[in-house]
Short mmCIF file of C-alpha atoms in Angstrom, two decimals:
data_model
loop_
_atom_site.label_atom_id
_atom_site.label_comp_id
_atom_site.label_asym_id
_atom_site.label_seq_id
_atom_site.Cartn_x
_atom_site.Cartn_y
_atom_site.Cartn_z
CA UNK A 1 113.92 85.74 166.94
CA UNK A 2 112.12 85.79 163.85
CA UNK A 3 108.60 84.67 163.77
CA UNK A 4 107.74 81.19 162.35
CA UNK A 5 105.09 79.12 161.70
CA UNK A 6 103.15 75.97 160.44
CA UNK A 7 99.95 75.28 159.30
CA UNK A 8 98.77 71.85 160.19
CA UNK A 9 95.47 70.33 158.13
CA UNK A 10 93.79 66.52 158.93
CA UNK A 11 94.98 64.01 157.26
CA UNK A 12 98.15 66.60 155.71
CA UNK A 13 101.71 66.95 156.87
CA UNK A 14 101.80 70.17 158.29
CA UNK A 15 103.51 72.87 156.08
CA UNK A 16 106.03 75.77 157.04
CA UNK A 17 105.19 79.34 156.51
CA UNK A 18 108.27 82.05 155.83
CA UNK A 19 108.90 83.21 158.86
CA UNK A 20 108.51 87.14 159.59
CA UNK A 21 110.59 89.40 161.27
CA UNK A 22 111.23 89.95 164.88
CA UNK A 23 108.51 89.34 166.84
CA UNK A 24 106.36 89.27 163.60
CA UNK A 25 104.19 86.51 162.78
CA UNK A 26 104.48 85.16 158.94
CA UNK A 27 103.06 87.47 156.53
CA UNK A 28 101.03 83.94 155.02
CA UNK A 29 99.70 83.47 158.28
CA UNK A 30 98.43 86.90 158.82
CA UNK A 31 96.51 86.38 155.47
CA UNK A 32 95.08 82.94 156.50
CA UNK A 33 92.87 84.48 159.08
CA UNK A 34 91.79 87.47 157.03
CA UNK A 35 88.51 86.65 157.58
CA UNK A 36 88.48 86.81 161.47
CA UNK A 37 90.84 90.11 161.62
CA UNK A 38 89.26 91.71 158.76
CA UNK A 39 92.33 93.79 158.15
CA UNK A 40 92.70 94.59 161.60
CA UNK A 41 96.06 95.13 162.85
CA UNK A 42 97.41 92.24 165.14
CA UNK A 43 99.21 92.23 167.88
CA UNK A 44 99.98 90.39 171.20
CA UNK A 45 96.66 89.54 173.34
CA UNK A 46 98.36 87.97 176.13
CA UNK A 47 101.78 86.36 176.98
CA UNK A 48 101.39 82.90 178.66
CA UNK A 49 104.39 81.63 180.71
CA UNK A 50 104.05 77.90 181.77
CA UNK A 51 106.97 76.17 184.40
CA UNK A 52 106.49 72.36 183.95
CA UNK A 53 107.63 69.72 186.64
CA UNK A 54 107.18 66.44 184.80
CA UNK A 55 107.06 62.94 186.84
CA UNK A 56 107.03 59.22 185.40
CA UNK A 57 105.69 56.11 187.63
CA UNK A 58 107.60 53.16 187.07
CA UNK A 59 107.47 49.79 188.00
CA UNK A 60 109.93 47.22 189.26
CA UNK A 61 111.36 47.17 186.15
CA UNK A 62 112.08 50.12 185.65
CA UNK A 63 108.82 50.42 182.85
CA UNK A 64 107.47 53.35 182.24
CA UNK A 65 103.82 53.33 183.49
CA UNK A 66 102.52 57.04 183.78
CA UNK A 67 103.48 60.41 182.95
CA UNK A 68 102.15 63.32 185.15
CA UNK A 69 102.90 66.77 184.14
CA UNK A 70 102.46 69.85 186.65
CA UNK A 71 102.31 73.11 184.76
CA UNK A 72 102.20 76.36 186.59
CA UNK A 73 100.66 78.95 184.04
CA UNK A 74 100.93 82.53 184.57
CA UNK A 75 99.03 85.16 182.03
CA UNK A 76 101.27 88.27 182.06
CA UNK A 77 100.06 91.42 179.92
CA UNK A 78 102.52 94.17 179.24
CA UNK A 79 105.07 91.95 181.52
CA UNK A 80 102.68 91.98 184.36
CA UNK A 81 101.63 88.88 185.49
CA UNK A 82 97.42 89.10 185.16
CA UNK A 83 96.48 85.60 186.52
CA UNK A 84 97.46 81.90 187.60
CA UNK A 85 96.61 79.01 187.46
CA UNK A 86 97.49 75.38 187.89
CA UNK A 87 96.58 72.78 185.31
CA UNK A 88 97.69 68.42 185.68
CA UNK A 89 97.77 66.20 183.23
CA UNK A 90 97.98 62.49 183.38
CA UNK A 91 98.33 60.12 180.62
CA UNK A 92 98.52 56.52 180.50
CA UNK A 93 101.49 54.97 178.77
CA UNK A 94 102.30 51.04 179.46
CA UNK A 95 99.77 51.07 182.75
CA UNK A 96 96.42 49.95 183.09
CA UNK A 97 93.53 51.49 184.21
CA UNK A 98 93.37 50.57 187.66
CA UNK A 99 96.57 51.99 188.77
CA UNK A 100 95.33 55.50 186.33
CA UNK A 101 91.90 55.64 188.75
CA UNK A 102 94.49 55.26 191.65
CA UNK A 103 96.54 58.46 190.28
CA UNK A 104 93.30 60.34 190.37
CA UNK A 105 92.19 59.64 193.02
CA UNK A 106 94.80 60.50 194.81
CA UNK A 107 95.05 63.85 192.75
CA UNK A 108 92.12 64.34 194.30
CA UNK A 109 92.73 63.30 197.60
CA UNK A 110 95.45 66.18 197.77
CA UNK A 111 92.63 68.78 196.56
CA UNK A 112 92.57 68.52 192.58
CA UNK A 113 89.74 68.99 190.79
CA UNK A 114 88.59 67.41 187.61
CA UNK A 115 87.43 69.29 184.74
CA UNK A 116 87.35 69.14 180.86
CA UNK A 117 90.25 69.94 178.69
CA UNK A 118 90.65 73.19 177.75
CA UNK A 119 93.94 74.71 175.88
CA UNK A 120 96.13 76.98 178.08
CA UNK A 121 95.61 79.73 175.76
CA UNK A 122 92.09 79.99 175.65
CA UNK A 123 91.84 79.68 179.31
CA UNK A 124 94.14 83.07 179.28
CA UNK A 125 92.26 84.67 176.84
CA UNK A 126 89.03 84.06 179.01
CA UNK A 127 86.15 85.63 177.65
CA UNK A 128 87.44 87.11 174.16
CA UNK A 129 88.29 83.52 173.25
CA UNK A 130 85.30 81.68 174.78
CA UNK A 131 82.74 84.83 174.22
CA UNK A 132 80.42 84.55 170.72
CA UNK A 133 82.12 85.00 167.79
CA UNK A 134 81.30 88.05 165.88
CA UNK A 135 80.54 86.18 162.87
CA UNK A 136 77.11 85.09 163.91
CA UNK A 137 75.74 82.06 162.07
CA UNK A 138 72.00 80.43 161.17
CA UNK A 139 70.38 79.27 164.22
CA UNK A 140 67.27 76.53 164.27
CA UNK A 141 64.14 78.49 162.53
CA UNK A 142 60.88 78.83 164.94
CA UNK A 143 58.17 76.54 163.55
CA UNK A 144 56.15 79.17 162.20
CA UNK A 145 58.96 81.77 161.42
CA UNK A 146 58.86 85.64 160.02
CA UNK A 147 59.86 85.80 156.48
CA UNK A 148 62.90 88.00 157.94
CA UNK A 149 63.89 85.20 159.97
CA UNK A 150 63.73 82.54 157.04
CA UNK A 151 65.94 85.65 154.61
CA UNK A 152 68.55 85.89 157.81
CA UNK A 153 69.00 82.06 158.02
CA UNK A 154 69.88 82.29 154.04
CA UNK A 155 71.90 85.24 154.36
CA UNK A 156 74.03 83.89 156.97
CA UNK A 157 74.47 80.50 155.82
CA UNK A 158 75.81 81.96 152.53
CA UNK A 159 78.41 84.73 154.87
CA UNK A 160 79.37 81.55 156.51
CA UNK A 161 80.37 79.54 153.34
CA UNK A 162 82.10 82.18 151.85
CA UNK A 163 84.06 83.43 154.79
CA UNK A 164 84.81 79.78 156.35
CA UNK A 165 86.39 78.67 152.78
CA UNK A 166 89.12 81.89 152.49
CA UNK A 167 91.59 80.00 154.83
CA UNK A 168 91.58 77.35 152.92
CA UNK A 169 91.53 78.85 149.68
CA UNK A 170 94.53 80.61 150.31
CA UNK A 171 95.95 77.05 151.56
CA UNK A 172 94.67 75.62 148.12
CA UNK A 173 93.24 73.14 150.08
CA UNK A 174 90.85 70.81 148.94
CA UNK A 175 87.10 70.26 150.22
CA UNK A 176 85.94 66.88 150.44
CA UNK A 177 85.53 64.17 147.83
CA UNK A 178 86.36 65.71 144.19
CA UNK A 179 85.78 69.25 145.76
CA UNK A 180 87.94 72.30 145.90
CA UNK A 181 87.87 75.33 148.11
CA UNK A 182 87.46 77.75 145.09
CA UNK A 183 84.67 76.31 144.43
CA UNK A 184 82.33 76.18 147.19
CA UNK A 185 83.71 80.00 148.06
CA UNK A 186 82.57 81.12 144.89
CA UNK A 187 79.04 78.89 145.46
CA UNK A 188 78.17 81.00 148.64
CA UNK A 189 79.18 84.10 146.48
CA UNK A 190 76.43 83.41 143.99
CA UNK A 191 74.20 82.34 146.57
CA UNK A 192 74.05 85.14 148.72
CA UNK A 193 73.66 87.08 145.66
CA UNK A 194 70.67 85.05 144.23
CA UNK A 195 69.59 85.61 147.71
CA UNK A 196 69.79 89.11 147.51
CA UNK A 197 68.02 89.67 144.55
CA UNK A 198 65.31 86.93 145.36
CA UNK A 199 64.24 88.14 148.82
CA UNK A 200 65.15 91.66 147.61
CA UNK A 201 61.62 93.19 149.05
CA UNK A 202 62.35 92.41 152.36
CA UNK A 203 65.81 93.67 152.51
CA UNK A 204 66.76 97.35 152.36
CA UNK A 205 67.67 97.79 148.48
CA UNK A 206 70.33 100.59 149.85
CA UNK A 207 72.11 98.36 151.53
CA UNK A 208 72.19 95.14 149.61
CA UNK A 209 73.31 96.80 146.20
CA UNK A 210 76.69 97.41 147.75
CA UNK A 211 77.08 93.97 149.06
CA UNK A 212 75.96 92.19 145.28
CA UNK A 213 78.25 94.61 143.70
CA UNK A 214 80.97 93.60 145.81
CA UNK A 215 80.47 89.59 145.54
CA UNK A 216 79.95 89.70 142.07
CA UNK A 217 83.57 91.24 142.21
CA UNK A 218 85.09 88.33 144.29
CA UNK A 219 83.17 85.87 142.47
CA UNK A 220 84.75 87.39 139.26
CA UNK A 221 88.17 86.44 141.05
CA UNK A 222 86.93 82.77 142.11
CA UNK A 223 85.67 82.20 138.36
CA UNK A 224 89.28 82.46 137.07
CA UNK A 225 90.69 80.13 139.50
CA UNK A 226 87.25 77.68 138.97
CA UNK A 227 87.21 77.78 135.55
CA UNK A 228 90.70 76.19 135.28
CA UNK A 229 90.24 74.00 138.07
CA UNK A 230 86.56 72.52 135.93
CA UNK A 231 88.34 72.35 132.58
CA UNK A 232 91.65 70.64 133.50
CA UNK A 233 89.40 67.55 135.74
CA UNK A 234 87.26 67.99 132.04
CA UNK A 235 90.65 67.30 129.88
CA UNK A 236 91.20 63.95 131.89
CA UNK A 237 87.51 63.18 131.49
CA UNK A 238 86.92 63.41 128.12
CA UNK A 239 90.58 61.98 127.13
CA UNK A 240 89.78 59.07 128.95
CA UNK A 241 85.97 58.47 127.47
CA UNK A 242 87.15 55.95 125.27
CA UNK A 243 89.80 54.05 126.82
CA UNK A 244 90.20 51.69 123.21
CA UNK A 245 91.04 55.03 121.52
CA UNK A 246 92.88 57.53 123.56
CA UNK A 247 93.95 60.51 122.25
CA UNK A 248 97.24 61.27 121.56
CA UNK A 249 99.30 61.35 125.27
CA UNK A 250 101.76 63.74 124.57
CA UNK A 251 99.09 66.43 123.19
CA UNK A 252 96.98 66.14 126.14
CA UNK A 253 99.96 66.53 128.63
CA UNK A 254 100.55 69.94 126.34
CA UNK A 255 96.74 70.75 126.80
CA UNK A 256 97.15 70.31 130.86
CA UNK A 257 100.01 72.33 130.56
CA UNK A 258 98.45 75.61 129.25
CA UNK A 259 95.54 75.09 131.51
CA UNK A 260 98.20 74.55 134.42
CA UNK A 261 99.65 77.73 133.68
CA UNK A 262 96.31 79.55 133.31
CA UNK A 263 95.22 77.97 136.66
CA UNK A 264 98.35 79.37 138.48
CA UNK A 265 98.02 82.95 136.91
CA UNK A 266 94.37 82.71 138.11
CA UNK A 267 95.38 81.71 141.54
CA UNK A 268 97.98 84.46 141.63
CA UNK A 269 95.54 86.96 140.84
CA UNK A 270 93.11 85.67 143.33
CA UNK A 271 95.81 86.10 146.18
CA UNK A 272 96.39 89.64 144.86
CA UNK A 273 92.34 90.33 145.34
CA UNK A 274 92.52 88.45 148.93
CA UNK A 275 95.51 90.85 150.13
CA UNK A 276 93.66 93.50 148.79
CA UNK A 277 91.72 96.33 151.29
CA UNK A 278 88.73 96.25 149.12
CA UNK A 279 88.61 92.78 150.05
CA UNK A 280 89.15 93.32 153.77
CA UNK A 281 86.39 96.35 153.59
CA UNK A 282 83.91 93.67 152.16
CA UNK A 283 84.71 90.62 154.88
CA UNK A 284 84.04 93.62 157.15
CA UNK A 285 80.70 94.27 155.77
CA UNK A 286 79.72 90.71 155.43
CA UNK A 287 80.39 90.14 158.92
CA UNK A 288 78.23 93.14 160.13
CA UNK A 289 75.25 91.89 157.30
CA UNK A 290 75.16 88.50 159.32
CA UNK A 291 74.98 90.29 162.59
CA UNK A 292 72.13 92.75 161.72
CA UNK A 293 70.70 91.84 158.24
CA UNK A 294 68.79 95.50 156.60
CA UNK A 295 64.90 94.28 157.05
CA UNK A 296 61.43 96.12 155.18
CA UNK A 297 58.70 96.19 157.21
CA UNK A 298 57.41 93.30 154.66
CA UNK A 299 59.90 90.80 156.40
CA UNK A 300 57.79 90.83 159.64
CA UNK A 301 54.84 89.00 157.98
CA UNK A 302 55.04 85.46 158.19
CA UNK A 303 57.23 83.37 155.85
CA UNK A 304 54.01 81.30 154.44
CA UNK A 305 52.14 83.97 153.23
CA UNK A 306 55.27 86.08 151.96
CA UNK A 307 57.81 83.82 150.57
CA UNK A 308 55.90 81.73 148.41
CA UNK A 309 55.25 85.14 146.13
CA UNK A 310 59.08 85.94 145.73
CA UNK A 311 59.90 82.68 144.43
CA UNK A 312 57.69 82.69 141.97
CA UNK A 313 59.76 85.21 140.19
CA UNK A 314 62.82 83.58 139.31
CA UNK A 315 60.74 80.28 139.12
CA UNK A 316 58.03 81.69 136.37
CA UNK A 317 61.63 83.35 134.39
CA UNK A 318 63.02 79.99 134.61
CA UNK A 319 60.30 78.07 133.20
CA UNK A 320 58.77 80.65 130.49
CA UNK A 321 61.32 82.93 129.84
CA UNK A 322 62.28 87.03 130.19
CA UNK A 323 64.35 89.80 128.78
CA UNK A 324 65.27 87.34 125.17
CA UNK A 325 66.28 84.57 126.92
CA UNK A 326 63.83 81.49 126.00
CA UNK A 327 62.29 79.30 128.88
CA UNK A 328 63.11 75.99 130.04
CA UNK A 329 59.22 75.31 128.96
CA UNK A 330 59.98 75.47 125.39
CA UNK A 331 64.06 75.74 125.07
CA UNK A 332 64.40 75.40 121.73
CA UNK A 333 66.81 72.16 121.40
CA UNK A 334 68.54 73.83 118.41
CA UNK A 335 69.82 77.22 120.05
CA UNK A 336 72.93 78.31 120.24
CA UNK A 337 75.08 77.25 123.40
CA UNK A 338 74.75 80.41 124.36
CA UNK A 339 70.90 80.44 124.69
CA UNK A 340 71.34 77.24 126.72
CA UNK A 341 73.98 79.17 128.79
CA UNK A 342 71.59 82.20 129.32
CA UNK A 343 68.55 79.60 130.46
CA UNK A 344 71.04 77.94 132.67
CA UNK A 345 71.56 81.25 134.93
CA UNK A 346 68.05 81.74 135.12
CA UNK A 347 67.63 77.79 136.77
CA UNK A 348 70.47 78.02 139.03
CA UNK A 349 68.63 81.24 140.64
CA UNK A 350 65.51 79.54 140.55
CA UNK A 351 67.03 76.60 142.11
CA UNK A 352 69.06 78.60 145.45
CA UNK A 353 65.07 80.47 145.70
CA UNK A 354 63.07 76.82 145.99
CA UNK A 355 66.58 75.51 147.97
CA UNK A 356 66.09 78.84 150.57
CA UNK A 357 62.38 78.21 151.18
CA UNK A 358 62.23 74.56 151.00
CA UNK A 359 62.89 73.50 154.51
CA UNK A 360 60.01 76.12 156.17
CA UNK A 361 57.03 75.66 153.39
CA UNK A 362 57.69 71.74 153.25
CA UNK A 363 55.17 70.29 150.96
CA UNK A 364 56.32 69.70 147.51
CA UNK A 365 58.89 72.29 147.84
CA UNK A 366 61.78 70.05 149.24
CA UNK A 367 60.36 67.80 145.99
CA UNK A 368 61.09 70.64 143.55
CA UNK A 369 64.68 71.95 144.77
CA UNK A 370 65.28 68.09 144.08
CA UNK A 371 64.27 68.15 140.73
CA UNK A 372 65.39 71.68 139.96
CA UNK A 373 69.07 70.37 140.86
CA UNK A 374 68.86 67.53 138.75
CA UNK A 375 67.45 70.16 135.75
CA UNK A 376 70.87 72.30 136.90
CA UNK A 377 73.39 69.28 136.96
CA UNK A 378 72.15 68.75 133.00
CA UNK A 379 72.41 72.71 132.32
CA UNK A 380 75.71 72.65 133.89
CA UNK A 381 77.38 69.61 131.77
CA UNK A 382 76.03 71.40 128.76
CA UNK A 383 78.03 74.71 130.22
CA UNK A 384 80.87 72.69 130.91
CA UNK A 385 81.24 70.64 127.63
CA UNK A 386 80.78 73.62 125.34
CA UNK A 387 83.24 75.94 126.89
CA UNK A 388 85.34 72.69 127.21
CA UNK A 389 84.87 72.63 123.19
CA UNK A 390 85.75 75.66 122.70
CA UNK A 391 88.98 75.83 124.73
CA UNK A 392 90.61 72.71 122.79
CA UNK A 393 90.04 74.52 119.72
CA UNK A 394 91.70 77.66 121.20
CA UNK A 395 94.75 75.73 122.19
CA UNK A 396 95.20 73.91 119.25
CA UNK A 397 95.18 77.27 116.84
CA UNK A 398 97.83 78.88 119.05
CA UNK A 399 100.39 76.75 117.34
CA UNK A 400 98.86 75.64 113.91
CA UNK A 401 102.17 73.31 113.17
CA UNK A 402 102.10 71.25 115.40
CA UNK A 403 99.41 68.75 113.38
CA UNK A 404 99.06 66.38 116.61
CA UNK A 405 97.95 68.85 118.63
CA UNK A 406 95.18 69.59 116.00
CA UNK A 407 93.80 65.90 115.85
CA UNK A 408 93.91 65.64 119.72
CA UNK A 409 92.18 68.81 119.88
CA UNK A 410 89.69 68.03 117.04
CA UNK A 411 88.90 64.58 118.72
CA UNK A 412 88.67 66.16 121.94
CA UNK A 413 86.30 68.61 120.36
CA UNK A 414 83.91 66.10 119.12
CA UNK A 415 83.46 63.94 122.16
CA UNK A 416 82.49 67.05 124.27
CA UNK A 417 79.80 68.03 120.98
CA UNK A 418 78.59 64.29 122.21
CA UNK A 419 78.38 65.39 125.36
CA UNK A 420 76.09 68.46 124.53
CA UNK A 421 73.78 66.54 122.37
CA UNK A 422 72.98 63.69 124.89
CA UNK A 423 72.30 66.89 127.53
CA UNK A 424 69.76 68.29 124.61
CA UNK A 425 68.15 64.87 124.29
CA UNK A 426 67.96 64.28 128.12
CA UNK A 427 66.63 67.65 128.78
CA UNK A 428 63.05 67.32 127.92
CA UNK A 429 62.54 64.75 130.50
CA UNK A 430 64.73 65.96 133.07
CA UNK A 431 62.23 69.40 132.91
CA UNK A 432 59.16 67.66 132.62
CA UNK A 433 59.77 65.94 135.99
CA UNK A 434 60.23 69.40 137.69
CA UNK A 435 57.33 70.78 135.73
CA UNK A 436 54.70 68.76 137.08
CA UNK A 437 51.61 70.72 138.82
CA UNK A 438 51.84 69.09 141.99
CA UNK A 439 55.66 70.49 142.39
CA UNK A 440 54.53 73.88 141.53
CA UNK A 441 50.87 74.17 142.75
CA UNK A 442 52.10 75.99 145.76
CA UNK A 443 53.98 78.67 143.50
CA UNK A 444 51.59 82.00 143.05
#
């Protein structure tokens, strides 16, 4: 029989998978758990054969009170039977409770004993499904921890968001409220990299290289999927800013439809790059950088005197400047999108260094990473509403005839040219509250 298969998600009707071939499981359901395989190849852990004798109590009239079901499990492995066991359930149907305390306690009268539920399967499995799981993730931080300790936390809490999202980025599932998958993958792919480069003293530089090479590659993939996702929620936005004055309907369902189709080829490529063994070699990698993260002898000093050093770097780039790209200090409110753009990477790695350190230096650390995502959620609109600009432009030149599609474009345009000057104005505030000297004092 050919191998089938459904994937079930809360609060979604479950969805069939192509089956595979004999004795195969589904090709889509081999890639859903890429991340716990890690291109391994699969194949039967145990067989689990279960003989049920069901029983129903009734009443006088003939109304159905309980059910009782008596499973006899055996675990065979290569047709051998391994282990037994024996495994009861009752469950209350039209009956009340008194009569379900007299079924168990005459279960137990007749030498049953109560435990908690726990699936057949697992119990077969024993230890290799009840056993850590080799992705190990951020335990509870000492009080006074190691700077190593405080770098492992961030590197596996970034491993974990990227690796628990590929599931359901494959399942194009969204996350949340207004969330998508794609996005908070490629999050934890920047992160980990800020991360990286951040804390890069106290983590071998021979080993980490490899690791920001190879999520800058997936996050390459995400962006193409992300970008489509930001600027077709942006089309509905702005087309709905003024609802006395919408744009023309017909143009914007056209505009949709070219992001739609750039969405799906984005998606398609990004399935292609998760099917992929570089992809499988780099889960593999991640997995063994969360178990045993590549420490300097630096990361054995203690977090307070170490850490507050290394952010200071990306905060002091941030706030005056490096390498042509102007500060937030002084951003100049005139530059070209492009500056703003440039200033904007430089705050969102200053941001994930306050956000990594914030919980373990306390003081007015926790304050800043609050105001430094405030600063970011202003940087990003600005991102967001000049490549949004840009796009409707693009769209409406690939067919110069059709005159409509010019004015909604054009008035599309200028609303998200609002948008950027109100971020301008705004700015200047929004900085000076993260500026202040009592927010920073504690910065080097």
């Amino acid at each position: 029989m050919d191998g089938q298969a459904a994937v079930r998600q809360p609060g979604r009707p479950p969805r069939d998978l192509p089956g595979g071939g004999p004795g195969t499981p589904p090709a889509d359901l081999l890639a859903l758990v890429t991340a716990f395989s890690r291109g391994a190849e699969l194949e039967p852990a145990a067989v689990v054969r279960t003989v049920r004798r069901a029983y129903e109590l009734r009443d006088a009239d003939d109304r159905l009170l309980v059910e009782i079901a008596d499973d006899a499990v055996s675990v065979l492995e290569d047709r051998k039977v391994q282990s037994k066991f024996r495994e009861i359930e009752v469950e209350r149907k039209g009956g009340g409770r008194k009569l379900l305390d007299r079924v168990e306690e005459a279960l137990h009268e007749a030498g049953a004993v109560a435990g908690g539920f726990t699936p057949k399967l697992v119990r077969a499995l024993g230890d290799a499904a009840t056993g850590p799981p080799d992705l190990v993730r951020a335990g509870e931080l000492p009080r006074k921890p190691r700077a190593g300790e405080v770098v492992t936390a961030a590197i596996r809490k970034g491993i974990e968001r990227v690796l628990t999202h590929d599931p359901l980025v494959r399942l194009r599932a969204p996350v949340g409220d207004n969330d998508t998958a794609v996005h908070q993958m490629r999050v934890g792919c920047r992160r980990l990299r800020s991360d990286l480069k951040t804390f890069g003293p106290l983590v071998d530089s021979g080993w980490a290289k490899p690791l920001r090479d190879e999520l800058g590659w997936l996050a390459g993939l995400l962006g193409g999927a992300r970008d489509a996702e930001v600027l077709r929620a942006r089309l509905r936005r702005t087309a709905s800013v003024d609802p006395l004055s919408p744009p023309e309907e017909a143009s914007v369902a056209r505009i949709d439809a070219d992001l739609a189709a750039r969405h799906e080829e984005a998606l398609v490529a990004l399935d292609v790059g998760l099917r992929s063994d570089r992809y499988a070699k780099l889960v593999e990698n991640l997995v063994a950088a969360a178990r045993e993260p590549h420490l300097t002898p630096l990361a054995h000093e203690r977090a307070v005197d170490v850490l507050p050093k290394l952010v200071s770097r990306p905060w002091r780039t941030f706030a005056l400047g490096a390498k042509g790209v102007d500060g937030a200090a002084d951003l100049d409110p005139y530059a070209p999108d492009e500056q703003w753009h440039a200033v904007r990477i430089n705050g969102k790695r200053a941001r994930y260094a306050v956000e990594a350190v914030a919980g373990v230096l306390g003081g007015a650390a926790p304050e800043l990473a609050k105001a430094l995502a405030g600063v970011q959620d202003l940087l990003g609109e600005h991102q967001d509403a000049a490549t949004a600009a840009e796009t409707w432009l693009d769209i409406a030149m690939s067919d110069p005839d059709d005159h409509a599609l010019a004015v909604t474009a054009g008035r599309l345009f200028e609303r998200e040219r609002t948008s950027i000057r109100t971020v301008r104005a705004e700015f200047p505030e929004a900085w000076r509250r993260a500026a202040k000297p009592r927010m920073t004092d504690w910065l080097p």
